[in-house]
Coordinates of C-alpha atoms in Angstrom, one line a residue:
X25 CA -6.7 53.7 -48.8
X26 CA -3.3 54.9 -49.7
X27 CA -2.9 56.2 -46.1
X28 CA -3.7 52.8 -44.7
X29 CA -1.2 51.0 -47.0
X30 CA 1.4 53.5 -46.0
X31 CA 0.6 52.8 -42.4
X32 CA 0.9 49.1 -43.0
X33 CA 4.3 49.6 -44.6
X34 CA 5.5 51.7 -41.7
X35 CA 4.6 48.9 -39.2
X36 CA 7.0 46.5 -41.0
X37 CA 10.0 48.9 -40.7
X38 CA 11.5 51.0 -37.9
X39 CA 12.8 54.5 -38.5
X40 CA 16.3 53.2 -38.9
X41 CA 15.3 50.7 -41.6
X42 CA 15.4 47.6 -39.4
X43 CA 12.4 45.3 -39.3
X44 CA 10.0 45.8 -36.4
X45 CA 9.0 42.7 -34.3
X46 CA 5.6 43.9 -32.8
X47 CA 2.8 45.7 -34.6
X48 CA -0.7 46.7 -33.4
X49 CA -3.9 46.6 -35.3
X50 CA -5.3 50.2 -35.8
X51 CA -8.4 51.4 -34.0
X52 CA -11.6 50.6 -35.9
X53 CA -12.6 53.5 -38.1
X54 CA -14.6 53.9 -41.3
X55 CA -11.4 53.7 -43.3
X56 CA -9.9 50.8 -41.3
X57 CA -12.4 48.3 -42.7
X58 CA -10.3 48.0 -45.8
X59 CA -7.2 47.3 -43.7
X60 CA -5.4 44.0 -44.7
X61 CA -4.9 41.7 -41.7
X62 CA -1.3 40.6 -41.4
X63 CA -2.1 37.4 -39.4
X64 CA -2.8 34.2 -41.4
X65 CA -6.2 33.9 -39.6
X66 CA -7.3 37.0 -41.6
X67 CA -9.5 38.2 -38.7
X68 CA -9.4 41.9 -37.9
X69 CA -9.1 42.4 -34.1
X70 CA -9.0 46.0 -32.8
X71 CA -5.9 46.8 -30.8
X72 CA -4.5 43.2 -31.0
X73 CA -0.7 43.0 -31.1
X74 CA 1.0 40.8 -33.7
X75 CA 4.5 39.3 -33.5
X76 CA 6.7 38.8 -36.5
X77 CA 8.4 35.5 -37.5
X78 CA 12.2 35.8 -37.9
X79 CA 12.2 33.3 -40.8
X80 CA 9.1 33.8 -43.0
X81 CA 8.6 37.5 -41.8
X82 CA 4.8 37.0 -41.4
X83 CA 3.0 38.5 -38.5
X84 CA 0.8 36.5 -36.2
X85 CA -1.8 37.7 -33.6
X86 CA -0.7 37.1 -30.0
X87 CA -3.8 35.1 -29.4
X88 CA -3.3 32.9 -32.4
X89 CA 0.1 31.6 -31.2
X90 CA -0.6 31.3 -27.5
X91 CA 1.0 34.6 -26.4
X92 CA -2.2 36.4 -25.3
X93 CA -1.6 38.5 -22.2
X94 CA 1.8 39.8 -23.2
X95 CA 2.3 43.5 -23.6
X96 CA 4.1 45.2 -26.5
X97 CA 7.2 45.6 -24.4
X98 CA 7.2 41.9 -23.3
X99 CA 6.7 40.8 -27.0
X100 CA 9.7 43.0 -28.0
X101 CA 11.9 40.9 -25.7
X102 CA 11.3 37.8 -27.8
X103 CA 14.4 36.8 -29.7
X104 CA 14.5 34.7 -32.9
X105 CA 10.8 33.9 -32.5
X106 CA 9.5 31.3 -35.1
X107 CA 5.9 30.9 -36.1
X108 CA 4.2 27.4 -36.0
X109 CA 4.9 26.9 -39.7
X110 CA 8.6 27.5 -39.4
X111 CA 9.4 26.0 -36.0
X112 CA 10.9 22.5 -35.9
X113 CA 11.3 20.7 -32.6
X114 CA 14.9 19.6 -31.9
X115 CA 13.5 16.5 -30.1
X116 CA 12.7 13.3 -31.9
X117 CA 9.6 11.5 -30.6
X118 CA 10.6 7.9 -31.2
X119 CA 8.5 5.2 -29.7
X120 CA 10.1 4.0 -26.5
X121 CA 10.8 0.3 -26.5
X122 CA 8.6 -1.8 -24.1
X123 CA 11.7 -3.3 -22.6
X124 CA 13.1 0.0 -21.4
X125 CA 13.7 0.1 -17.6
X126 CA 11.9 3.5 -17.2
X127 CA 8.5 2.5 -18.7
X128 CA 8.5 -1.2 -18.2
X129 CA 7.5 -1.2 -14.6
X130 CA 5.9 -4.1 -12.7
X131 CA 2.4 -2.7 -13.1
X132 CA 2.9 -2.1 -16.9
X133 CA 4.1 -5.7 -17.3
X134 CA 1.1 -7.0 -15.5
X135 CA -1.4 -4.9 -17.6
X136 CA 0.4 -5.9 -20.8
X137 CA 0.4 -9.6 -19.8
X138 CA -3.4 -9.4 -19.2
X139 CA -4.0 -7.7 -22.6
X140 CA -1.7 -10.1 -24.4
X141 CA -3.5 -13.1 -22.8
X142 CA -6.9 -11.6 -23.9
X143 CA -5.7 -11.1 -27.4
X144 CA -4.3 -14.7 -27.6
X145 CA -7.6 -16.1 -26.5
X146 CA -9.7 -13.9 -28.7
X147 CA -7.6 -14.0 -31.9
X148 CA -8.5 -17.5 -33.1
X149 CA -12.2 -17.1 -32.3
X150 CA -12.2 -13.7 -34.1
X151 CA -10.6 -15.4 -37.1
X152 CA -13.4 -17.9 -37.3
X153 CA -16.0 -15.1 -36.9
X154 CA -14.4 -13.2 -39.8
X155 CA -14.7 -16.3 -42.0
X156 CA -18.4 -16.5 -41.2
X157 CA -18.7 -12.8 -42.1
X158 CA -17.1 -13.5 -45.5
X159 CA -19.6 -16.3 -46.0
X160 CA -22.4 -13.8 -45.5
X161 CA -23.8 -14.5 -42.0
X162 CA -23.0 -11.0 -40.7
X163 CA -25.5 -10.3 -38.0
X164 CA -25.1 -13.7 -36.3
X165 CA -21.3 -13.4 -36.5
X166 CA -21.2 -10.0 -34.9
X167 CA -23.3 -11.1 -32.0
X168 CA -21.1 -14.2 -31.6
X169 CA -17.9 -12.1 -31.7
X170 CA -19.3 -9.7 -29.0
X171 CA -20.3 -12.7 -26.9
X172 CA -16.9 -14.3 -27.2
X173 CA -15.1 -11.1 -26.4
X174 CA -17.3 -10.6 -23.3
X175 CA -16.5 -14.1 -22.1
X176 CA -12.8 -13.5 -22.5
X177 CA -12.9 -10.1 -20.9
X178 CA -15.0 -11.5 -18.0
X179 CA -12.4 -14.2 -17.3
X180 CA -9.7 -11.6 -17.2
X181 CA -11.7 -9.3 -15.0
X182 CA -12.4 -12.2 -12.7
X183 CA -8.7 -12.9 -12.5
X184 CA -8.0 -9.3 -11.7
X185 CA -10.7 -9.2 -9.0
X186 CA -9.3 -12.4 -7.5
X187 CA -5.8 -10.9 -7.4
X188 CA -7.1 -7.8 -5.7
X189 CA -9.1 -9.9 -3.2
X190 CA -6.0 -11.8 -2.4
X191 CA -4.0 -8.6 -1.9
X192 CA -6.7 -7.2 0.3
X193 CA -6.9 -10.4 2.3
X194 CA -3.2 -10.3 2.7
X195 CA -3.4 -6.8 4.1
X196 CA -6.1 -7.9 6.5
X197 CA -4.0 -10.9 7.7
X198 CA -1.0 -8.6 8.2
X199 CA -3.1 -6.2 10.2
X200 CA -4.4 -9.0 12.4
X201 CA -0.9 -10.4 12.9
X202 CA 0.4 -7.0 13.9
X203 CA -2.4 -6.5 16.3
X204 CA -1.8 -9.9 17.8
X205 CA 1.9 -9.2 18.2
X206 CA 1.2 -5.9 20.0
X207 CA -1.2 -7.7 22.3
X208 CA 1.3 -10.4 23.1
X209 CA 4.0 -7.9 23.8
X210 CA 1.6 -6.0 26.2
X211 CA 0.7 -9.3 28.0
X212 CA 4.4 -10.3 28.4
X213 CA 5.2 -6.9 29.9
X214 CA 2.3 -7.3 32.5
X215 CA 3.4 -10.9 33.4
X216 CA 7.2 -10.5 33.4
X217 CA 7.4 -10.5 37.3
X218 CA 4.7 -13.2 37.8
X219 CA 4.9 -16.9 38.7
X220 CA 2.2 -19.5 38.1
X221 CA 1.4 -22.5 40.2
X222 CA -1.2 -25.1 39.2
X223 CA -3.5 -27.4 41.1
X224 CA -3.2 -25.5 44.4
X225 CA -6.4 -26.2 46.5
X226 CA -8.5 -23.1 47.0
X227 CA -9.4 -21.9 50.4
X228 CA -13.1 -22.3 51.6
X229 CA -13.0 -19.1 53.7
X230 CA -16.1 -16.8 53.3
X231 CA -14.4 -13.5 52.3
X232 CA -12.0 -12.9 49.4
X233 CA -9.5 -11.2 51.8
X234 CA -9.3 -14.3 54.0
X235 CA -8.8 -16.5 50.9
X236 CA -6.0 -14.3 49.7
X237 CA -4.3 -14.5 53.1
X238 CA -4.5 -18.3 52.9
X239 CA -2.9 -18.2 49.4
X240 CA -0.2 -15.8 50.6
X241 CA 0.6 -18.1 53.6
X242 CA 0.8 -21.0 51.2
X243 CA 3.4 -19.1 49.0
X244 CA 5.6 -18.1 51.9
X245 CA 5.4 -21.4 53.9
X246 CA 4.8 -24.2 51.4
X247 CA 6.5 -22.8 48.3
X248 CA 9.2 -21.1 50.4
X249 CA 9.2 -17.8 48.7
X250 CA 11.0 -15.2 50.8
X251 CA 9.0 -12.3 52.0
X252 CA 11.3 -9.7 50.4
X253 CA 10.6 -11.3 47.0
X254 CA 6.9 -11.6 47.5
X255 CA 4.5 -8.8 46.5
X256 CA 1.0 -10.3 46.2
X257 CA -0.9 -13.2 44.8
X258 CA -4.3 -13.9 43.2
X259 CA -6.3 -16.5 41.4
X260 CA -6.7 -16.4 37.6
X261 CA -10.2 -16.6 36.2
X262 CA -13.5 -17.2 37.8
X263 CA -14.6 -20.2 39.9
X264 CA -16.7 -22.8 38.1
X265 CA -19.4 -24.3 40.3
X266 CA -19.9 -27.1 37.9
X267 CA -16.2 -28.2 38.3
X268 CA -15.7 -28.5 42.1
X269 CA -12.4 -30.4 41.6
X270 CA -10.9 -27.7 39.4
X271 CA -8.5 -25.2 41.1
X272 CA -7.8 -21.9 39.5
X273 CA -4.1 -21.1 38.8
X274 CA -2.4 -19.3 41.6
X275 CA -0.5 -16.2 40.2
X276 CA 2.3 -14.9 42.4
X277 CA 3.7 -11.4 41.8
X278 CA 7.4 -11.0 42.7
X279 CA 9.7 -8.1 43.3
X280 CA 11.7 -8.3 40.1
X281 CA 12.8 -10.5 37.2
X282 CA 15.7 -11.9 39.2
X283 CA 13.2 -13.4 41.7
X284 CA 11.2 -14.8 38.8
X285 CA 14.3 -16.5 37.3
X286 CA 15.4 -17.9 40.7
X287 CA 12.0 -19.5 41.7
X288 CA 11.2 -20.8 38.2
X289 CA 14.8 -22.2 37.7
X290 CA 15.3 -19.7 34.8
X291 CA 12.0 -20.6 33.2
X292 CA 12.5 -24.4 33.3
X293 CA 10.2 -24.8 36.3
X294 CA 10.9 -25.7 39.9
X295 CA 9.2 -28.4 42.0
X296 CA 8.6 -27.4 45.6
X297 CA 6.6 -29.6 48.0
X298 CA 5.0 -31.4 45.0
X299 CA 4.0 -28.2 43.3
X300 CA 5.6 -26.9 40.1
X301 CA 6.5 -23.2 40.0
X302 CA 6.5 -21.9 36.4
X303 CA 6.5 -18.7 34.6
X304 CA 3.2 -16.9 34.1
X305 CA 3.2 -17.1 30.2
X306 CA 0.8 -15.3 27.9
X307 CA -1.3 -17.5 25.5
X308 CA 1.1 -17.2 22.6
X309 CA 4.1 -18.3 24.6
X310 CA 2.2 -21.2 26.1
X311 CA 1.3 -22.4 22.6
X312 CA 4.9 -22.0 21.5
X313 CA 6.1 -24.2 24.4
X314 CA 3.4 -26.7 23.8
X315 CA 4.4 -27.1 20.2
X316 CA 8.0 -27.3 21.2
X317 CA 7.3 -30.1 23.7
X318 CA 5.1 -31.9 21.2
X319 CA 7.9 -31.8 18.6
X320 CA 10.5 -32.9 21.1
X321 CA 8.4 -35.9 22.2
X322 CA 7.9 -36.8 18.5
X323 CA 11.6 -36.8 17.9
X324 CA 12.2 -38.9 21.1
X325 CA 9.5 -41.4 20.0
X326 CA 11.2 -41.7 16.6
X327 CA 14.6 -42.3 18.2
X328 CA 13.2 -44.9 20.5
X329 CA 11.5 -46.6 17.6
X330 CA 14.7 -46.8 15.7
X331 CA 16.5 -48.1 18.7
X332 CA 13.9 -50.8 19.1
X333 CA 14.3 -51.9 15.5
X334 CA 18.1 -52.1 15.9
X335 CA 17.9 -53.9 19.2
X336 CA 14.9 -56.3 19.2

């Protein structure tokens, strides 16, 4: 027993008289059962290293202070190590104000607004329920309070679901609009060298080749499109046997955009031999021009109406 106490004392001091940082529990022997554990946990662990606190000078097992895995040499490199009882954090953990720019994000504000709204709706009803509890009707009041809270929560959840549905719907709308824009751009690129002529009688020839030759002859002779500017022509759509008086639009492919601008009068349309030569527009552009004409006609009718009132 005296040998063990002497060994314990030797672990606290180096040979030169200075205090040793790291000590190791002795191997378990018949005499080591009486060894006093230096760590506050008071558990004897064979071969476990202990590190000494610079302030209270108590020793702590590596495993008790989160240093498990360190060797004796690594532990010896620790400087001014303080145990959990002596260590004080230099940081102050004050509650951050809700109005700070770092934590008060848009999402946080939305969540807090929903919680605040729920509490405002629930508080007066809860007060009434507590009054009922005081009067003695506990079971009925608890059921009522749970029911009221479920109603308030359900309304908030419904609002959140509706908001999410709106956001999802907006994403779907944006996706459809983007797809439509890409489609329109593709159609414009395909039609940029094309002209369109309406109400041109269709040939009654038997073969499609003969009918195309008739349409090409019409373009060169009647519409007076020069041969160097003419590439080909075709009819848009399929013939409708139920509409014998309907003639499919004649689409004329020209050599370049300069030819398109020339024969369409720069997109305004050109009348040649009672036939209007227009641009071959995609559906979106046709709708835009239709709405523009409709708005222009509306303004003209308004001006004419005002003029009629001034000059009866």
